[in-house]
Structure formats: C-alpha cells, structure tokens
Short mmCIF file of C-alpha atoms in Angstrom, two decimals:
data_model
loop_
_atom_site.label_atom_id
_atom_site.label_comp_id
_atom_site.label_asym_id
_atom_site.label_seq_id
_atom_site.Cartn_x
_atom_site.Cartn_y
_atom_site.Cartn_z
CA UNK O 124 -9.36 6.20 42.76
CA UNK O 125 -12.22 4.11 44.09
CA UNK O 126 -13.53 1.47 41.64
CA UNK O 127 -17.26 2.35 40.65
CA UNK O 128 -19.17 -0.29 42.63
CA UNK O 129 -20.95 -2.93 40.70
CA UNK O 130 -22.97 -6.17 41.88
CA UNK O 131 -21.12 -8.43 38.74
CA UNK O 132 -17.96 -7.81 40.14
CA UNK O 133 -19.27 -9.23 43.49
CA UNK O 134 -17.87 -12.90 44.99
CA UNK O 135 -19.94 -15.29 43.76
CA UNK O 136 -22.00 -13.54 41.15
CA UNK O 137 -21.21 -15.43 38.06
CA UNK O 138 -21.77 -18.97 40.61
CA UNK O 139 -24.83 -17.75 41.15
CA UNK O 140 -26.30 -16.81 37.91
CA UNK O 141 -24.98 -19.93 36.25
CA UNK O 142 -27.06 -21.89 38.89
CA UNK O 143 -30.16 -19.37 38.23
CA UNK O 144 -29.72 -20.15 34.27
CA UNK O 145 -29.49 -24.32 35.04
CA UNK O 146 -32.84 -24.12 37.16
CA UNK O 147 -34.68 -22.12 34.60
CA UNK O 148 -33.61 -24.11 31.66
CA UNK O 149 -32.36 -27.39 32.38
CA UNK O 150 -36.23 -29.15 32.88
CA UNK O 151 -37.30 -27.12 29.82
CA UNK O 152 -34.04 -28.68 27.47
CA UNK O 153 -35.05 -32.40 29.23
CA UNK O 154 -38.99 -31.74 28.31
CA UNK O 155 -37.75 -30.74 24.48
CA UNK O 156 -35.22 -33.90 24.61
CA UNK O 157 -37.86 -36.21 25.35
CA UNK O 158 -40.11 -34.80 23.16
CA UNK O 159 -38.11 -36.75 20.29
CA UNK O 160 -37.89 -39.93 22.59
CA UNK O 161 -38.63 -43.32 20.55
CA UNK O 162 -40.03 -45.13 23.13
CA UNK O 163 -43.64 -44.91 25.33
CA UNK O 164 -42.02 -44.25 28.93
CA UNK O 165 -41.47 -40.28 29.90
CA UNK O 166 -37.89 -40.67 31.04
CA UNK O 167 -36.38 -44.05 29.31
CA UNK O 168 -34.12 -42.70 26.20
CA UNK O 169 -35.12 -45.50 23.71
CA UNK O 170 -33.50 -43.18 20.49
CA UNK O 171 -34.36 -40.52 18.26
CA UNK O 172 -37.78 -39.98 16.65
CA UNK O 173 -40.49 -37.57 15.79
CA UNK O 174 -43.40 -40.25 16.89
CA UNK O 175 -44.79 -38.04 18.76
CA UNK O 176 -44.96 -34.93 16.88
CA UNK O 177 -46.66 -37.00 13.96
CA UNK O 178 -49.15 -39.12 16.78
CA UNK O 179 -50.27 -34.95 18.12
CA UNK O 180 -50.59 -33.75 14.81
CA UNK O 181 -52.73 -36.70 13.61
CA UNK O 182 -54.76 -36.74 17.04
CA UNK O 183 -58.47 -35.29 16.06
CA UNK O 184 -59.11 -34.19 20.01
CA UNK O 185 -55.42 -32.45 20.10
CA UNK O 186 -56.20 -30.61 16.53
CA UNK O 187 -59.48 -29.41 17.67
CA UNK O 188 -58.13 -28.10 21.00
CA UNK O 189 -55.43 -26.04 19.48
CA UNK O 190 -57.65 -24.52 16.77
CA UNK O 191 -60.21 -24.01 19.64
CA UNK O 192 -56.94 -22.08 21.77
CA UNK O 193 -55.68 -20.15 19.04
CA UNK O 194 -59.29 -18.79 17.91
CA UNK O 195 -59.98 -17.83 21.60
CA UNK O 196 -56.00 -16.36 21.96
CA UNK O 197 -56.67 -14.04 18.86
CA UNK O 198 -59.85 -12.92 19.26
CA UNK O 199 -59.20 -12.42 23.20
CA UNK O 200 -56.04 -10.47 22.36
CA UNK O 201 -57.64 -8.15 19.83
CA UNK O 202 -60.59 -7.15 22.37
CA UNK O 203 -58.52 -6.90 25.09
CA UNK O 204 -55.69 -4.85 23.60
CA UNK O 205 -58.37 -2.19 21.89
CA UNK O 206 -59.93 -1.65 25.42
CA UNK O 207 -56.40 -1.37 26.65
CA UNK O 208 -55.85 1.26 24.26
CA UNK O 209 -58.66 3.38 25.12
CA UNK O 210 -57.49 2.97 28.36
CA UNK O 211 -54.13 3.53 28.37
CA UNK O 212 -55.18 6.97 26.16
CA UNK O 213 -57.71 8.04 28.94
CA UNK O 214 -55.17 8.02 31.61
CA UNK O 215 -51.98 9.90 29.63
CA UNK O 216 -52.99 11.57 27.17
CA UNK O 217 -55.94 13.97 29.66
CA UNK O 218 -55.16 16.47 32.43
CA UNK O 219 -54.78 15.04 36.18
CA UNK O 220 -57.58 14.38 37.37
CA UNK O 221 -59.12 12.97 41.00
CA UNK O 222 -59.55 9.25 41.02
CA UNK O 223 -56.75 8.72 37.92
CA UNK O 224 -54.62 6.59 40.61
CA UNK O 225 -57.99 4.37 41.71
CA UNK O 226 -58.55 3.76 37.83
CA UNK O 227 -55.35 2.66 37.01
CA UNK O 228 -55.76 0.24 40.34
CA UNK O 229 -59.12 -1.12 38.81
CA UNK O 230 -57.05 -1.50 35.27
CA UNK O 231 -54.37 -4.11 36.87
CA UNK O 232 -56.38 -5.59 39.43
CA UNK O 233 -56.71 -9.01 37.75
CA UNK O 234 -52.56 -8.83 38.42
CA UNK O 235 -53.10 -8.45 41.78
CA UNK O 236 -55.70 -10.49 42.58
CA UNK O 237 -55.24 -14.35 42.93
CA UNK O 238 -56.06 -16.05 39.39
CA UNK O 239 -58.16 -18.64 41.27
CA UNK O 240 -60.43 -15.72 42.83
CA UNK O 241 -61.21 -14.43 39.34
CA UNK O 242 -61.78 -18.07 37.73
CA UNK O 243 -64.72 -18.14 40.84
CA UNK O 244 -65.92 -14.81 40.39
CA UNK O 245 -66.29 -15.84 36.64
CA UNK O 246 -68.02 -18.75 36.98
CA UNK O 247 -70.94 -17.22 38.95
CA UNK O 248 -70.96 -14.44 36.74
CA UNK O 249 -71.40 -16.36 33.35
CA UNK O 250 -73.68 -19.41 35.36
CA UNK O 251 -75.96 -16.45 35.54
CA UNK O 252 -76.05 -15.05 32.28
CA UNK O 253 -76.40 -18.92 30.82
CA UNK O 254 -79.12 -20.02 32.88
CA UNK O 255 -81.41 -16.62 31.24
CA UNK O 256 -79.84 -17.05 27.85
CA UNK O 257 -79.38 -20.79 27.33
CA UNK O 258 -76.17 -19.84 25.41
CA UNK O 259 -73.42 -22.33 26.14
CA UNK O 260 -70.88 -21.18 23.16
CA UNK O 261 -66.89 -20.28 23.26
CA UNK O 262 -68.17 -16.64 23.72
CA UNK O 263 -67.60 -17.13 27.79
CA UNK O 264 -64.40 -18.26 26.90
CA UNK O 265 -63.64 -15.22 24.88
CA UNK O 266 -64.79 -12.53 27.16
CA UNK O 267 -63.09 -14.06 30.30
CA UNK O 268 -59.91 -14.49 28.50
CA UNK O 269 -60.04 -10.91 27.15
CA UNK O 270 -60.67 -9.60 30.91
CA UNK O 271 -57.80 -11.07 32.18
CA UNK O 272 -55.57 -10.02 29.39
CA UNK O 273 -56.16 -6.20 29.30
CA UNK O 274 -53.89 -5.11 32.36
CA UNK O 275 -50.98 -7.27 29.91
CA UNK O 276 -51.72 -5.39 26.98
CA UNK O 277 -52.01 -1.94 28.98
CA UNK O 278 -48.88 -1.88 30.72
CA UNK O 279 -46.48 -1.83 27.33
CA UNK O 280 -49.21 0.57 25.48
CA UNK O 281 -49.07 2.97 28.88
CA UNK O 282 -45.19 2.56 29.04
CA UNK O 283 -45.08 3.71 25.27
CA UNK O 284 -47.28 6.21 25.55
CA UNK O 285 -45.37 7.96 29.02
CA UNK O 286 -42.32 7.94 27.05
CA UNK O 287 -43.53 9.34 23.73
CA UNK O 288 -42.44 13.39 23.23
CA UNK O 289 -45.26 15.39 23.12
CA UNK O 290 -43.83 17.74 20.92
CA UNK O 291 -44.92 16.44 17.67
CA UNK O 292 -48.46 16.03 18.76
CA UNK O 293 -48.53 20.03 20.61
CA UNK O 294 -46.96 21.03 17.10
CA UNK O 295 -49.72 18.97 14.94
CA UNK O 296 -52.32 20.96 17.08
CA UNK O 297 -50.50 23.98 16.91
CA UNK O 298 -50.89 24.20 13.19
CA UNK O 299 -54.90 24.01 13.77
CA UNK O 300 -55.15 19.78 12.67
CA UNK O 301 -58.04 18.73 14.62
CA UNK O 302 -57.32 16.13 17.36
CA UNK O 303 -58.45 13.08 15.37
CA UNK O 304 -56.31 14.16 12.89
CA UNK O 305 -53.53 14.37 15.28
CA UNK O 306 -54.68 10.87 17.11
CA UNK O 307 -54.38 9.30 13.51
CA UNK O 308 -51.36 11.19 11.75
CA UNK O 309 -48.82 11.40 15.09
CA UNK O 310 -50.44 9.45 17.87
CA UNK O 311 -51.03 6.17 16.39
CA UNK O 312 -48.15 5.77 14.05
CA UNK O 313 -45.99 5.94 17.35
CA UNK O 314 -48.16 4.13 19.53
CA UNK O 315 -48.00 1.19 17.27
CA UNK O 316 -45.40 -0.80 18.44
CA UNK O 317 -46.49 -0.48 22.01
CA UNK O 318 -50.39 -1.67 20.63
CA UNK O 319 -48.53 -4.70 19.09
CA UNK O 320 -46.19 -5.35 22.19
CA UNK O 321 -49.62 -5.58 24.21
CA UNK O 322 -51.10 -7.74 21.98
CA UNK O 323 -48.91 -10.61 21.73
CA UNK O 324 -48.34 -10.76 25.26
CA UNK O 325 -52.05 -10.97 25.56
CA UNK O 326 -52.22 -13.91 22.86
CA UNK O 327 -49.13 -15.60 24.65
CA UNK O 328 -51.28 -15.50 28.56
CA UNK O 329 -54.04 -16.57 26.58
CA UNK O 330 -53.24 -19.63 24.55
CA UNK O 331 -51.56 -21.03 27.79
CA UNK O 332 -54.04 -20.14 30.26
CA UNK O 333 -55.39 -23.55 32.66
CA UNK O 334 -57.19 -22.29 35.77
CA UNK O 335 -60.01 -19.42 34.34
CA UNK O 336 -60.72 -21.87 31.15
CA UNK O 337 -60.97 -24.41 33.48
CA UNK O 338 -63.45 -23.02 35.50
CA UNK O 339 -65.29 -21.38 32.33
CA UNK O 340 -65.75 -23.91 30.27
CA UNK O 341 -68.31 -26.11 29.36
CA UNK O 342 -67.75 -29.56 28.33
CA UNK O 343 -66.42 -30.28 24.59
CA UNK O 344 -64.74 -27.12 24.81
CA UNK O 345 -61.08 -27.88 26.06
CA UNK O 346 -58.33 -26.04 25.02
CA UNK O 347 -54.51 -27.36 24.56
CA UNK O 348 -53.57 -26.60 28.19
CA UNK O 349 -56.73 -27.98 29.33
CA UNK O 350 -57.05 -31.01 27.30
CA UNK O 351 -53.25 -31.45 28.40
CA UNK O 352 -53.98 -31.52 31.87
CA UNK O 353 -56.55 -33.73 31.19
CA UNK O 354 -54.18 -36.40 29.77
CA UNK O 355 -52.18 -36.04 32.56
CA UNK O 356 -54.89 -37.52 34.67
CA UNK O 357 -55.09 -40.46 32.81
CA UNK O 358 -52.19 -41.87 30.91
CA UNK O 359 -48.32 -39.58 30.67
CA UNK O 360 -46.91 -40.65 27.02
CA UNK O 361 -44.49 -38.52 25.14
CA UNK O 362 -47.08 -37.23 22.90
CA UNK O 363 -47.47 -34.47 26.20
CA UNK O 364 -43.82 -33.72 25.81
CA UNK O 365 -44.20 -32.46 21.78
CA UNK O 366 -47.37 -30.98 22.24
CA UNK O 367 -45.31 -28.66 25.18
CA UNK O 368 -42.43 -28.47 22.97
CA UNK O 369 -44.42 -27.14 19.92
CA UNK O 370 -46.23 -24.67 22.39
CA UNK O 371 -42.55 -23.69 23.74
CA UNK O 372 -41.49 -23.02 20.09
CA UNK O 373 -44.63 -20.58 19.73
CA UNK O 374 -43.97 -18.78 22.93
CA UNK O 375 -40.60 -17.66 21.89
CA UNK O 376 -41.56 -16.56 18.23
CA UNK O 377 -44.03 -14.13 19.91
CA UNK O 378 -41.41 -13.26 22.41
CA UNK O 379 -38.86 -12.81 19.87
CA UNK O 380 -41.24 -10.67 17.75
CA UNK O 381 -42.22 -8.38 21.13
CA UNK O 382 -38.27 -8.12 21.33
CA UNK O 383 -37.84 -6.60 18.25
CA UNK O 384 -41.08 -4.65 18.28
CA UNK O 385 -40.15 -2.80 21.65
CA UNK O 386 -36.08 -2.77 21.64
CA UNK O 387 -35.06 0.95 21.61
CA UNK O 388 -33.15 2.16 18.66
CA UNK O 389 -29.94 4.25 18.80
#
C-alpha cells in the first residue's frame, strides 16, 4: 500500500523550515537583546540593563507620539471596522446581484494597490480640503488610517460571516421576528468574534503604519513609527531598540488575542 503523499515527509523539509524560522526570528531576538544593552553603541554588548526602557518612557517627544499612535489606532480601528461591517453584511447576507464581484474589488483595493500610490492620492486629497477649511488637526490622520484599514477588518468579518449556518437566522424569521430582531438576537452574537478579529488587526496596521502618516501629516504630529524613523536620521542609540521591543510586545498581545478570538472550537 502506497504511503499517502505528504510535503513534510519530503528531503529536506525540516532543513528548510528551520532556515525559514532563523531568518524570520533571529534579527527580531538580536533587536529585543539589545534592547537591554548597557552601553550607547547598537551592536557592542556592554551588559544587562533596562536604560533604555526607563530613557523612552521618560522621553516627553516619545510619550506624546505613542499617545498620539494609539488615539489614532483606536479610533481608526473602530471606524474602519463598523464600515467593514456594513460592508461585509451588504455583500453576504443579500441575493446575487450584478456588480457584487466589482464591489468587493473596490472593498480590497487599498491591498492591491501600492501603499505609496494611496499615501499620494491622500495627500492631494486632504491638501484640498485644508486649504478651504484651514483645519490642520489629527482628523486627516484618522480618516486616512481608517481607509486603509477597512479591507483588514472586512476580510475576517466576510470569512465569519460565509461560514456562519443560516439556519438559525431562516428559523428566527420563520417564527415571524422581524429582521432587526434577527440582526441583533442571531446575527450579531455570532458575528462577534469575526467584528473583533477585524478590529485588532486594524489597530495592529495602524499603530505601525510609516508611509500614509508620513505623507499625511502635518508637522508636530508624529507618531511612534514616524518619530522613530525620524531618529534614525539623526543619531541610532538603543533607546530605538526598546521602543521596537515594547511595540513587538504589543503586536503579539493583539495577535495572541485574534488567536483565541478566531481559533475554531471542537
């Protein structure tokens, strides 16, 4: 009898995924191990310290920038992930209709278009509107990082939704409860961990975003990746290291927490 065919059993497989793993991971263990780095120079082990988690967290220009990241990150991924979910409802939960595909096209286009294109297409747009409103405020900053976001929070709220029985909601109908009723008793208790899957992957593109803040923004209104880059023009210290390293640490409790939001149960 013919052993089933599978690609781990292949020559070379485990080689080759150990040597994946090291390239993904190694520069990301160095950046955390010289985040705790004594000395000044970026890649001279001079001992263990937190220096430079206590020199970021007392830094007024790197506090400002993260509270400035984190405001636009939550608002950005509530917006985003509420027009997502109107969306995502308009294109499952109605009969087939002509032009659904070119919709969902116009949904993910910012994924398919180059990030740099968008940053452009932003910057005319809002140089417009601020040269007949004289408003200069993080509200750019917002509603460009909330356009961006919403083909990220659609794509887990449209996955949820496609695999969701339709049973309970025919049944709810069925026994005459009207269809907000049904949107708020069946729908949207099972939606809900797809809505919260889509939102903290919006608030993780987001808060890390570079090239459409960088475009958007006016000046005094850097966020952490910005202001990063920034010092990275001028003088490298460790400081750049913990400020990553903190960042890092955030990324995977949101990961971890869209993990156990969206992991199937048996």
């Amino acid at each position: 009898m013919n052993k089933e065919f599978s690609v781990t059993y292949q020559f070379g497989f485990k080689q080759i995924a150990l040597i994946c793993f090291f390239a993904l991971y190694a520069p990301i263990l160095l950046l955390v191990f010289y985040s705790f780095n004594a000395g000044s120079n970026l890649m001279l082990w001079e001992g263990f310290s937190l220096r430079w988690y206590i020199e970021a967290s007392e830094n007024q220009l790197v506090q400002e920038a993260a509270m400035r990241s984190v405001i636009i990150a939550i608002c950005a991924s509530v917006i985003s992930t509420f027009l997502a979910t109107m969306a995502a409802l308009g294109t499952t939960r109605t009969q087939p209709f002509k032009g659904q595909q070119i919709i969902f096209i116009l949904i993910n286009q910012p994924l398919m278009v180059p990030e740099i294109v968008t940053a452009v297409a932003l910057l005319i747009f809002f140089a417009i509107i601020k040269n007949f409103t004289n408003y200069f405020g993080l509200g750019y900053l917002i509603a460009a990082h909330a356009a961006f976001c919403i083909p990220f929070a659609y794509l887990p709220i449209k996955a949820r939704l496609d695999g969701m029985n339709l049973s309970l909601e025919t049944a709810a109908s069925d026994l005459y409860a009207r269809p907000s009723m049904v949107f708020r008793r069946v729908t949207l208790p099972l939606l809900w961990p797809g809505i919260m899957a889509g939102a903290m992957l919006a608030f993780v593109i987001s808060l890390d975003d570079v090239i459409i803040t960088e475009f958007v923004k006016t000046p005094g209104q850097d966020t952490l990746p910005t202001y990063m880059l920034g010092q990275l023009r001028r003088t490298i210290t460790p400081e750049i290291n913990a400020i990553s390293s903190i960042l890092l640490a955030i990324s995977l409790l949101v990961v971890t927490v869209f993990f156990l939001f969206t992991r199937k149960k048996y």
